PDB file of C-alpha atoms in Angstrom:
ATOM      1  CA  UNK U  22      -4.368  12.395  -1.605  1.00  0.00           C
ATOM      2  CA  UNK U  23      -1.449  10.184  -0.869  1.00  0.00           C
ATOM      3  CA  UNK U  24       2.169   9.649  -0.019  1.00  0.00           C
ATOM      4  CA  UNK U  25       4.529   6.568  -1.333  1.00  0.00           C
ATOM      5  CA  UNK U  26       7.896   6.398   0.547  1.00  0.00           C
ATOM      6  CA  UNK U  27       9.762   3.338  -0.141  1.00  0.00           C
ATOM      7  CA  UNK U  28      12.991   1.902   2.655  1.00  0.00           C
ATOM      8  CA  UNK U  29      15.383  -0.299   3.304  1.00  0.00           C
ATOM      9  CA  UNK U  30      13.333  -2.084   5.948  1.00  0.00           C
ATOM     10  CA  UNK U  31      11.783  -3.693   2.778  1.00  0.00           C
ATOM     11  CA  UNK U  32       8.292  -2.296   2.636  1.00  0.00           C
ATOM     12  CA  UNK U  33       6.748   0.554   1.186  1.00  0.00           C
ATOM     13  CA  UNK U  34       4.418   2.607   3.604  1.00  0.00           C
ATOM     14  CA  UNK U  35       0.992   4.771   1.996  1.00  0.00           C
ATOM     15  CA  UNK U  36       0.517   8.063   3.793  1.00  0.00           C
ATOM     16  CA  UNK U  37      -1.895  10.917   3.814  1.00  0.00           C
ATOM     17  CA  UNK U  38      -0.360  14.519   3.563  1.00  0.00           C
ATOM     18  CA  UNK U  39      -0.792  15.179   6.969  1.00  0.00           C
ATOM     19  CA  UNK U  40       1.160  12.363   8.410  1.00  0.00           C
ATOM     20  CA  UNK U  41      -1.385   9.155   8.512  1.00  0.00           C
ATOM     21  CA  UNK U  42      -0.088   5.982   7.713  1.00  0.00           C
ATOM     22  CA  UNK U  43      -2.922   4.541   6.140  1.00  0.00           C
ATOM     23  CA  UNK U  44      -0.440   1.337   4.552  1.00  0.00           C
ATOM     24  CA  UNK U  45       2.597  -1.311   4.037  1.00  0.00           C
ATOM     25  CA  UNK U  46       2.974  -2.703   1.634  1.00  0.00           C
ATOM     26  CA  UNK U  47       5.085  -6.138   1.864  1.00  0.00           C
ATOM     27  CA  UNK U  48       6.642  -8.681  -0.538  1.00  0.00           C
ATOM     28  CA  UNK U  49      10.097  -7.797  -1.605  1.00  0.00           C
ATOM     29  CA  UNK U  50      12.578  -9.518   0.038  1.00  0.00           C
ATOM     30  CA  UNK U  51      15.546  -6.486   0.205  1.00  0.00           C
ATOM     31  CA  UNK U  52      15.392  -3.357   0.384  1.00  0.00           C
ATOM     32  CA  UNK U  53      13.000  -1.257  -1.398  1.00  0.00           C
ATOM     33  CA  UNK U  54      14.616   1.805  -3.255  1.00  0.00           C
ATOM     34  CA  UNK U  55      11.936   3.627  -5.620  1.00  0.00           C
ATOM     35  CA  UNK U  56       8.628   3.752  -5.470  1.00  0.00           C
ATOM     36  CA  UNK U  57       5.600   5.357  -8.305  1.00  0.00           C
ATOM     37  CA  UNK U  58       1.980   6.334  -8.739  1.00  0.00           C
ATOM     38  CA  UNK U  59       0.637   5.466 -11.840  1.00  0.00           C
ATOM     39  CA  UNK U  60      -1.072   8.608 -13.456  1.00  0.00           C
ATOM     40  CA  UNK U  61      -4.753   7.218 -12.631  1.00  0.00           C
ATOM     41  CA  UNK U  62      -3.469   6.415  -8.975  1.00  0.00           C
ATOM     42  CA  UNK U  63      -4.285   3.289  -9.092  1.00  0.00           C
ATOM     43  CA  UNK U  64      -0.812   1.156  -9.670  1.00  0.00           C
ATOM     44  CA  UNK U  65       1.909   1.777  -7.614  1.00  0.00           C
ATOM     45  CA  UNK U  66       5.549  -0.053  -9.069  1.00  0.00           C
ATOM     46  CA  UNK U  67       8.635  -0.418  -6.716  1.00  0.00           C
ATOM     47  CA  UNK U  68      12.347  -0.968  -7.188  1.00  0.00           C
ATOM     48  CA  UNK U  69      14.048  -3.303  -5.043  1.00  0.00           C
ATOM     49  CA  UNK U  70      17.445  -4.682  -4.256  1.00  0.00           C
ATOM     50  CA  UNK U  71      15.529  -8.068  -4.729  1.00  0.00           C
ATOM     51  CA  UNK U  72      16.545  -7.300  -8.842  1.00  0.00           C
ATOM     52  CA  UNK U  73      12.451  -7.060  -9.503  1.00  0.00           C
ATOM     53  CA  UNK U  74      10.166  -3.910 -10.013  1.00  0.00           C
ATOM     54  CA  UNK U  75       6.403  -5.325  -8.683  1.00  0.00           C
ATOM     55  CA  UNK U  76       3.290  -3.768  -9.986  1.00  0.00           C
ATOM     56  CA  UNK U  77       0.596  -2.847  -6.456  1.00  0.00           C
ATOM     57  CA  UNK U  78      -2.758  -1.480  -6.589  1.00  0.00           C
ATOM     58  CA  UNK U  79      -3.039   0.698  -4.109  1.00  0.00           C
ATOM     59  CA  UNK U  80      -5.322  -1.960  -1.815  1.00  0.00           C
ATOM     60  CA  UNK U  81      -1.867  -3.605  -1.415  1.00  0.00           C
ATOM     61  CA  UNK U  82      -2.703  -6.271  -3.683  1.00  0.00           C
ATOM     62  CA  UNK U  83       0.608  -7.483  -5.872  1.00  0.00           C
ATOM     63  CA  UNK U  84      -0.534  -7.287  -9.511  1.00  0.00           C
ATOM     64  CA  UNK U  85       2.961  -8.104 -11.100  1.00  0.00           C
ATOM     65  CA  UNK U  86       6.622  -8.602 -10.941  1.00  0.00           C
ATOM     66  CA  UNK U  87       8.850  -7.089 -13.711  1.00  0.00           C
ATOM     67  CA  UNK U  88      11.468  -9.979 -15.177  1.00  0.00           C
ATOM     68  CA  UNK U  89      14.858  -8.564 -17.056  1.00  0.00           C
ATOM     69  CA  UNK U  90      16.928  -8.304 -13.733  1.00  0.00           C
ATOM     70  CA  UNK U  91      19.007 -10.786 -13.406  1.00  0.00           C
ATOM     71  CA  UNK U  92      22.047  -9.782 -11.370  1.00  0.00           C
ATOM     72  CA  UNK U  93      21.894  -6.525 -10.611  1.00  0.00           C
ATOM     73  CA  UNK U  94      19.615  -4.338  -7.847  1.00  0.00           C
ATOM     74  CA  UNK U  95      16.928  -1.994  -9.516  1.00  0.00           C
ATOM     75  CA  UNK U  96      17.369   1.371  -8.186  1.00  0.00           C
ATOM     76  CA  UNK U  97      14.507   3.558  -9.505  1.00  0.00           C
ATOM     77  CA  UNK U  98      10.982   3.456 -11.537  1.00  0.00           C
ATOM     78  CA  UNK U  99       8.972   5.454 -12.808  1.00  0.00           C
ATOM     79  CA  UNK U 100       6.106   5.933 -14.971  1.00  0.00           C
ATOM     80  CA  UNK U 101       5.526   7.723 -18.324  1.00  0.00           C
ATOM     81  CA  UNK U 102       2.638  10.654 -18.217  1.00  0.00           C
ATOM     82  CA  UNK U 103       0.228   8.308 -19.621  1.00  0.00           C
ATOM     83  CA  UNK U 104       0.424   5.115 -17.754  1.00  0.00           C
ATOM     84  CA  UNK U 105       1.505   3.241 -20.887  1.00  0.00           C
ATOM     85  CA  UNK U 106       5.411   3.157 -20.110  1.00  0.00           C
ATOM     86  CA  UNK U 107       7.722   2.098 -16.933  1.00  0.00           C
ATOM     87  CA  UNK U 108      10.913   3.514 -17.287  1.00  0.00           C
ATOM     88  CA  UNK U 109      13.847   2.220 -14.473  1.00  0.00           C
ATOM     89  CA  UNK U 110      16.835   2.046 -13.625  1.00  0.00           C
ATOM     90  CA  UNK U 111      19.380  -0.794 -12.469  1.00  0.00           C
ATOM     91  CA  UNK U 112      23.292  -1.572 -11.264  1.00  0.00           C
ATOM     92  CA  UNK U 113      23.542  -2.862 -14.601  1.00  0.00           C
ATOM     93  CA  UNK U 114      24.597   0.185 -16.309  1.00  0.00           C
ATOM     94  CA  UNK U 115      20.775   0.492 -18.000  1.00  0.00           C
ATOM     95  CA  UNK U 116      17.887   2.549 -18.249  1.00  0.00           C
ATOM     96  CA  UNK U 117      14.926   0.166 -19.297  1.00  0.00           C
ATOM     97  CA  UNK U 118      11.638   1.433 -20.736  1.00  0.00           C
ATOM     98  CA  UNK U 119       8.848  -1.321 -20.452  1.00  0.00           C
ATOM     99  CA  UNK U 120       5.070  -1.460 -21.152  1.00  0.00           C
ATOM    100  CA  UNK U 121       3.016  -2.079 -18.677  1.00  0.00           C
ATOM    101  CA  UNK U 122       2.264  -5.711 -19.332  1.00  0.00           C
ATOM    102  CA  UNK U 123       6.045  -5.998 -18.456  1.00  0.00           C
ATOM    103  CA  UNK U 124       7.173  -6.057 -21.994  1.00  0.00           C
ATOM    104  CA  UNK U 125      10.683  -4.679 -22.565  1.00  0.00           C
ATOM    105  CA  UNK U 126      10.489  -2.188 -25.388  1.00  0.00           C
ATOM    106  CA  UNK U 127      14.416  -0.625 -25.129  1.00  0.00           C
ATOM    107  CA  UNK U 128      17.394  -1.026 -22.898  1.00  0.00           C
ATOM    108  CA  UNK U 129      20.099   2.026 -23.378  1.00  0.00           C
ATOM    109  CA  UNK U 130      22.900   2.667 -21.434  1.00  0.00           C
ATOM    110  CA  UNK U 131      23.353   5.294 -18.413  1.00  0.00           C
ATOM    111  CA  UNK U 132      26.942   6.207 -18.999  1.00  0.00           C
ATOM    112  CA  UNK U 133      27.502   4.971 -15.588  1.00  0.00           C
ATOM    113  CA  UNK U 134      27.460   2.509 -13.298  1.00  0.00           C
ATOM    114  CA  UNK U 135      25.459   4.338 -10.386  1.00  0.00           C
ATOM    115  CA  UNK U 136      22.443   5.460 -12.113  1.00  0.00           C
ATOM    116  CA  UNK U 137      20.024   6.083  -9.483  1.00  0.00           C
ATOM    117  CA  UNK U 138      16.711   7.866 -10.513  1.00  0.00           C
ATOM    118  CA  UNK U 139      14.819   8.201 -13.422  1.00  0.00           C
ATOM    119  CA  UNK U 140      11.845  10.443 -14.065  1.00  0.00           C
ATOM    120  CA  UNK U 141       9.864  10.888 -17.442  1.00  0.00           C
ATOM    121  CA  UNK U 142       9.087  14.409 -18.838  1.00  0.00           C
ATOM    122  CA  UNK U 143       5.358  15.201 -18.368  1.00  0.00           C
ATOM    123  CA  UNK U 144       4.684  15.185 -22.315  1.00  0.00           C
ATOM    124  CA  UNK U 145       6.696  11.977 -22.374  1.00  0.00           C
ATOM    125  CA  UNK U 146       9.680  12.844 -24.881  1.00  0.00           C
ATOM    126  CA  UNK U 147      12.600  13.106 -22.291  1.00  0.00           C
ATOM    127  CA  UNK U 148      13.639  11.214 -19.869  1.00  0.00           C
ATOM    128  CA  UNK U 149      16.298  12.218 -16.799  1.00  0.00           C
ATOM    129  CA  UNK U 150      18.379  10.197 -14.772  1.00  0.00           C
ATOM    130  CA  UNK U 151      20.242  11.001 -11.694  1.00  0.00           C
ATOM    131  CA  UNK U 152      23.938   9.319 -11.111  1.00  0.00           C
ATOM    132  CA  UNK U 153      26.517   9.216  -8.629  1.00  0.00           C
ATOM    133  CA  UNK U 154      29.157   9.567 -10.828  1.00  0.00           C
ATOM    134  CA  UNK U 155      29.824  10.592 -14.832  1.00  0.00           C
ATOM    135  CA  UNK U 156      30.723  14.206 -12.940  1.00  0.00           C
ATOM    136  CA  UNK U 157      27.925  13.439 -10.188  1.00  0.00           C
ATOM    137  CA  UNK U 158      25.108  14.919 -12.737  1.00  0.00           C
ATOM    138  CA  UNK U 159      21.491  15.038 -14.159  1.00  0.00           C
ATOM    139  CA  UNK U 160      21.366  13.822 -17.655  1.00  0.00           C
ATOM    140  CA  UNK U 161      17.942  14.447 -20.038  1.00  0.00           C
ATOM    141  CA  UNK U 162      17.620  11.985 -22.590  1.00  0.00           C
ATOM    142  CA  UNK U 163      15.367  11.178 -25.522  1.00  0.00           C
ATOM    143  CA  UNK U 164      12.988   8.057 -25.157  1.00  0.00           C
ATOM    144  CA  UNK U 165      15.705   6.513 -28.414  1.00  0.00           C
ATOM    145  CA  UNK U 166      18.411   7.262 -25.761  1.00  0.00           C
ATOM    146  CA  UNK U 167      20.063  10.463 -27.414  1.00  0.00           C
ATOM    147  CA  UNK U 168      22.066  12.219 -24.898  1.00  0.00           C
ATOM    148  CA  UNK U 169      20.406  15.926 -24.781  1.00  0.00           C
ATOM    149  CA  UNK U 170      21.862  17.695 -21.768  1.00  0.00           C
ATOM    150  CA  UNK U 171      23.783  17.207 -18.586  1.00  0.00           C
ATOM    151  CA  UNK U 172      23.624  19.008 -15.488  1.00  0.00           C
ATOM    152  CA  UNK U 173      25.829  19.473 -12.560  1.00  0.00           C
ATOM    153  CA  UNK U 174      25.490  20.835  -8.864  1.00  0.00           C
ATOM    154  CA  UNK U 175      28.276  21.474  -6.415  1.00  0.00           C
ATOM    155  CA  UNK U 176      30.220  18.248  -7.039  1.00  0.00           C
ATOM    156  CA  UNK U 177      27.846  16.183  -4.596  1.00  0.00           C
ATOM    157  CA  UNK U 178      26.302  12.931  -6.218  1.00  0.00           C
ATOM    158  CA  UNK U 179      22.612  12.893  -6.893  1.00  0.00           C
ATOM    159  CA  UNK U 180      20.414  10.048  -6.065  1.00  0.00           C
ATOM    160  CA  UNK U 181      16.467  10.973  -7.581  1.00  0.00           C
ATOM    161  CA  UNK U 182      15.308  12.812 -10.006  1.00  0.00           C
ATOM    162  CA  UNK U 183      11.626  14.830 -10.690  1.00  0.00           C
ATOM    163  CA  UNK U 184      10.258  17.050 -13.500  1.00  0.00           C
ATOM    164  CA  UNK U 185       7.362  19.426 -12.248  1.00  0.00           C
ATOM    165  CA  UNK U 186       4.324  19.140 -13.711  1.00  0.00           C
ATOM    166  CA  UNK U 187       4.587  21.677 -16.151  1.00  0.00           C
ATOM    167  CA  UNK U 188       7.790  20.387 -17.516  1.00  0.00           C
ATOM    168  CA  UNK U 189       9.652  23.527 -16.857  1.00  0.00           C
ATOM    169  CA  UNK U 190      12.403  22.172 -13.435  1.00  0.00           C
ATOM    170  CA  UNK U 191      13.683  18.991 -12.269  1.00  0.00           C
ATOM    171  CA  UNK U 192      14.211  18.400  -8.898  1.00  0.00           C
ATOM    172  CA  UNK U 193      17.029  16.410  -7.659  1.00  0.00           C
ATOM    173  CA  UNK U 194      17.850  14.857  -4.484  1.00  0.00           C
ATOM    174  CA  UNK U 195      21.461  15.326  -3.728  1.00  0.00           C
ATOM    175  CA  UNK U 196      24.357  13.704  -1.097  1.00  0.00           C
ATOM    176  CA  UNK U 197      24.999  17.088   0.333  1.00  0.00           C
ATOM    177  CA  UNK U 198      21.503  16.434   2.172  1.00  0.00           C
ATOM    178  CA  UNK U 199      19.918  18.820  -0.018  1.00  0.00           C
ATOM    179  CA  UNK U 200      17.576  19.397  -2.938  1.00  0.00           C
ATOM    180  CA  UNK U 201      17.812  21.313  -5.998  1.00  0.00           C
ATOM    181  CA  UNK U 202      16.227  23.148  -8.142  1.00  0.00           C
ATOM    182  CA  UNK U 203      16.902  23.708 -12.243  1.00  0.00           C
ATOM    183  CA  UNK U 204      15.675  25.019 -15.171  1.00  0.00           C
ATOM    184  CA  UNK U 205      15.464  22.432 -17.677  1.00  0.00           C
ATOM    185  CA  UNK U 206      17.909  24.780 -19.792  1.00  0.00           C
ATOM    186  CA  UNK U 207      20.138  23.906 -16.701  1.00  0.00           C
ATOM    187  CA  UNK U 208      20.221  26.752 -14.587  1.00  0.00           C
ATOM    188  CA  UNK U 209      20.221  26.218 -10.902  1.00  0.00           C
ATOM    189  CA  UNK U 210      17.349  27.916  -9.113  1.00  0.00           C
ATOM    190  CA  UNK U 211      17.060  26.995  -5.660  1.00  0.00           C
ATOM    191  CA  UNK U 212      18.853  24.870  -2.453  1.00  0.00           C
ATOM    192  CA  UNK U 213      16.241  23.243  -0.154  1.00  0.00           C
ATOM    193  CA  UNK U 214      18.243  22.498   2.981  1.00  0.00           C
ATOM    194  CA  UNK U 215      16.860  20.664   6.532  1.00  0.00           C
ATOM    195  CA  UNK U 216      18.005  16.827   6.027  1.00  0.00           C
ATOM    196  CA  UNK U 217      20.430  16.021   8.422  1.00  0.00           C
ATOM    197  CA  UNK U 218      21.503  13.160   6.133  1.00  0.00           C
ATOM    198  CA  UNK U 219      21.791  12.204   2.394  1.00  0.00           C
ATOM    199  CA  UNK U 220      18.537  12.478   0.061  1.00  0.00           C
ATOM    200  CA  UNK U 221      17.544   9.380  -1.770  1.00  0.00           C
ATOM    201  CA  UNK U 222      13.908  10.856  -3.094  1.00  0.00           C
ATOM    202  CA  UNK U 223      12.456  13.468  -4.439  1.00  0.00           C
ATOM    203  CA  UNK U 224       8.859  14.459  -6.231  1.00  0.00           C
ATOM    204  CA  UNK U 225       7.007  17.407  -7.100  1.00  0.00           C
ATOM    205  CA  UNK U 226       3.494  17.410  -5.917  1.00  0.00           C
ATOM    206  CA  UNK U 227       0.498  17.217  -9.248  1.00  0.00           C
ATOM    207  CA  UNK U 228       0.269  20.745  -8.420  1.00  0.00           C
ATOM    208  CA  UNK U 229       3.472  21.615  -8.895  1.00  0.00           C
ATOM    209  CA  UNK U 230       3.068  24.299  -5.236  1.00  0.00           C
ATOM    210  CA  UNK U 231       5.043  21.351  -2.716  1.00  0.00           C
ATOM    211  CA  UNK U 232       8.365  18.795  -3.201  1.00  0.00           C
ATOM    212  CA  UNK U 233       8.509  15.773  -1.229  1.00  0.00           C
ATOM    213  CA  UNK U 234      12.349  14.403  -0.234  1.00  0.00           C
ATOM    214  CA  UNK U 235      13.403  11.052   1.614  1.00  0.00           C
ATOM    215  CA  UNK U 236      16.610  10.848   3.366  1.00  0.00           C
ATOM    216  CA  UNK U 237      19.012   8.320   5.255  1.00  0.00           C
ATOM    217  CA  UNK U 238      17.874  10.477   8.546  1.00  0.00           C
ATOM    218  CA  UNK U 239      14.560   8.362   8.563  1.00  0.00           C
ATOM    219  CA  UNK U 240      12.422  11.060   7.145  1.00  0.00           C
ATOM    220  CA  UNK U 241       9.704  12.710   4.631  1.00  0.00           C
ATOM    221  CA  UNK U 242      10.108  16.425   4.447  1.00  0.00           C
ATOM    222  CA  UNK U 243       7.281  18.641   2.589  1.00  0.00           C
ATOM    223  CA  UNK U 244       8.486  21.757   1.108  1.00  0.00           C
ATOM    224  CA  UNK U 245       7.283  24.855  -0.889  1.00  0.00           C
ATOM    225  CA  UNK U 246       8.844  25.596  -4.278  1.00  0.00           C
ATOM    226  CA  UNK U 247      10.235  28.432  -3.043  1.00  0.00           C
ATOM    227  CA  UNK U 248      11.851  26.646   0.101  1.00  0.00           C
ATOM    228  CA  UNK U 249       9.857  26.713   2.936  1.00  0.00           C
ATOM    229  CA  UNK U 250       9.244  23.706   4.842  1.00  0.00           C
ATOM    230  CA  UNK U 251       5.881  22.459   5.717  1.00  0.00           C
ATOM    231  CA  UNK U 252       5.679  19.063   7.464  1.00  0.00           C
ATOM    232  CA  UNK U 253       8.228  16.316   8.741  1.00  0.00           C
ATOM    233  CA  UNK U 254       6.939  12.447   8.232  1.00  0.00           C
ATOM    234  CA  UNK U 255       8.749   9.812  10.291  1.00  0.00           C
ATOM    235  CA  UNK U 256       7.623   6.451  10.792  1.00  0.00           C
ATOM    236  CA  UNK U 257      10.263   4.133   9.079  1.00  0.00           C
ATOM    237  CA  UNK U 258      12.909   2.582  11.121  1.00  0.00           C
ATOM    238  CA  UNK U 259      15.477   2.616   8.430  1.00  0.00           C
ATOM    239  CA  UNK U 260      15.987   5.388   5.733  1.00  0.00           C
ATOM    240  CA  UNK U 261      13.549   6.393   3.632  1.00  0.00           C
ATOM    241  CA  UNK U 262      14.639   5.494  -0.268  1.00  0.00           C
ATOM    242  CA  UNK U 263      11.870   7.053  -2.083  1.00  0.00           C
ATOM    243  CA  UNK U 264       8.740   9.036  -1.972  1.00  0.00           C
ATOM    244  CA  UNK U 265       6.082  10.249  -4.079  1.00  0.00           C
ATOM    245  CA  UNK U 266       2.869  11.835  -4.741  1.00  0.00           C
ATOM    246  CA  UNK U 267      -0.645  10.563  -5.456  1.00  0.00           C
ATOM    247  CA  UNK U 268      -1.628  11.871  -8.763  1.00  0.00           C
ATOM    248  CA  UNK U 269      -4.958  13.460  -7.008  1.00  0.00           C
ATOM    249  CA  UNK U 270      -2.294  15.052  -4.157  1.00  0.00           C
TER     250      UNK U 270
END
């Protein structure tokens, strides 16, 4: 039953739900700006400025680095529903779907250059990505990189992206310090609001009942579905880039 939040101050810290820091995790040498379970819990992958995506267990130990960045930051990374497939996201204009062994099965482009989050459907055939601009929306994808749907908010960019686990809404952290809620037919549900600064993360718990959101104001906010807010996590001393869930919770 753990946290993930990844930051700028290079690390990425392992939390319980009620606020412990239990771990840092060190070894990229910029900033750190997405962070993933695995779906056994026991990998954790990271995104860095540094142009790699490393491979943890959750001891801290670094299992692997990711090659096929060359130039460009990696944003976001996520993994598929059964462990088998890393999907992520760079400055390059590309969404990249690997194995796990860090073999590069496709590389299709984000119709942008500020692609920030990516997040795999839980029965693995769609894929969305968050971006700052192409109308500042949430685009679902096919695995082959067919375009399926976009949606849009109030204009505000969007940084992360998360599909419950029942496949049913995505979750997206927004610029307008907010998060939000659709339908995956696109139909806005819901505005979380209590950031005092732009969201860079966003996950749905295993249990689909809380959302976790990172933000430039330093924190980790636990919510409800339907709003509420539960807990406020501080610790880092720059913003937080990313968070997410242990699959147990």
């Amino acid at each position: 039953k753990m946290i993930a939040s990844a930051s700028g101050d290079k690390t990425v810290k392992l939390w319980r739900v009620d606020g412990t820091l239990l771990k840092t995790l060190s070894g990229h040498s910029r900033g750190v700006n997405g962070v993933t379970f695995s779906p056994d819990g026991k990998t954790i992958a990271s995104a860095s400025s540094d142009k790699t995506v490393k491979l943890w267990s959750v001891d801290g130990t670094l299992l692997k680095t990711l090659p096929g960045y060359s130039s460009k930051e990696v944003i976001a990374v996520n993994f598929s529903s059964d462990g088998k497939m890393i999907a992520s996201v760079s400055r390059d204009n590309t969404v990249k779907l690997w194995r796990v062994d860090g073999t590069l099965l496709k590389s299709f482009p984000g119709y942008s250059p500020w692609v920030h989050g990516v997040s795999f459907s839980p029965d693995g055939k769609t894929i969305a990505s968050a971006s700052e601009t192409e109308n500042n929306s949430v685009k679902l994808w096919r695995t082959d990189g067919t375009l399926l749907k976009t949606l849009t908010g109030n204009g505000s960019w969007f940084w992360d992206v998360s599909y419950s686990p029942n496949g049913k809404t995505i979750a997206a952290a927004s610029g307008d310090n907010t998060v939000k809620l659709w339908k995956v037919d696109g139909t806005l549900l819901k505005t979380l609001t209590d950031h005092s600064q732009p969201l860079r993360g966003v996950s749905f718990s295993p249990d689909g009942k809380m959302i976790a959101s990172a933000s430039d104001d330093k924190t980790v906010k636990l919510w409800k579905v339907d709003g509420t807010l539960l807990k406020t996590l501080g610790g880092h001393s720059e913003g937080v880039s990313d968070v997410t869930f242990s699959p147990d919770g």
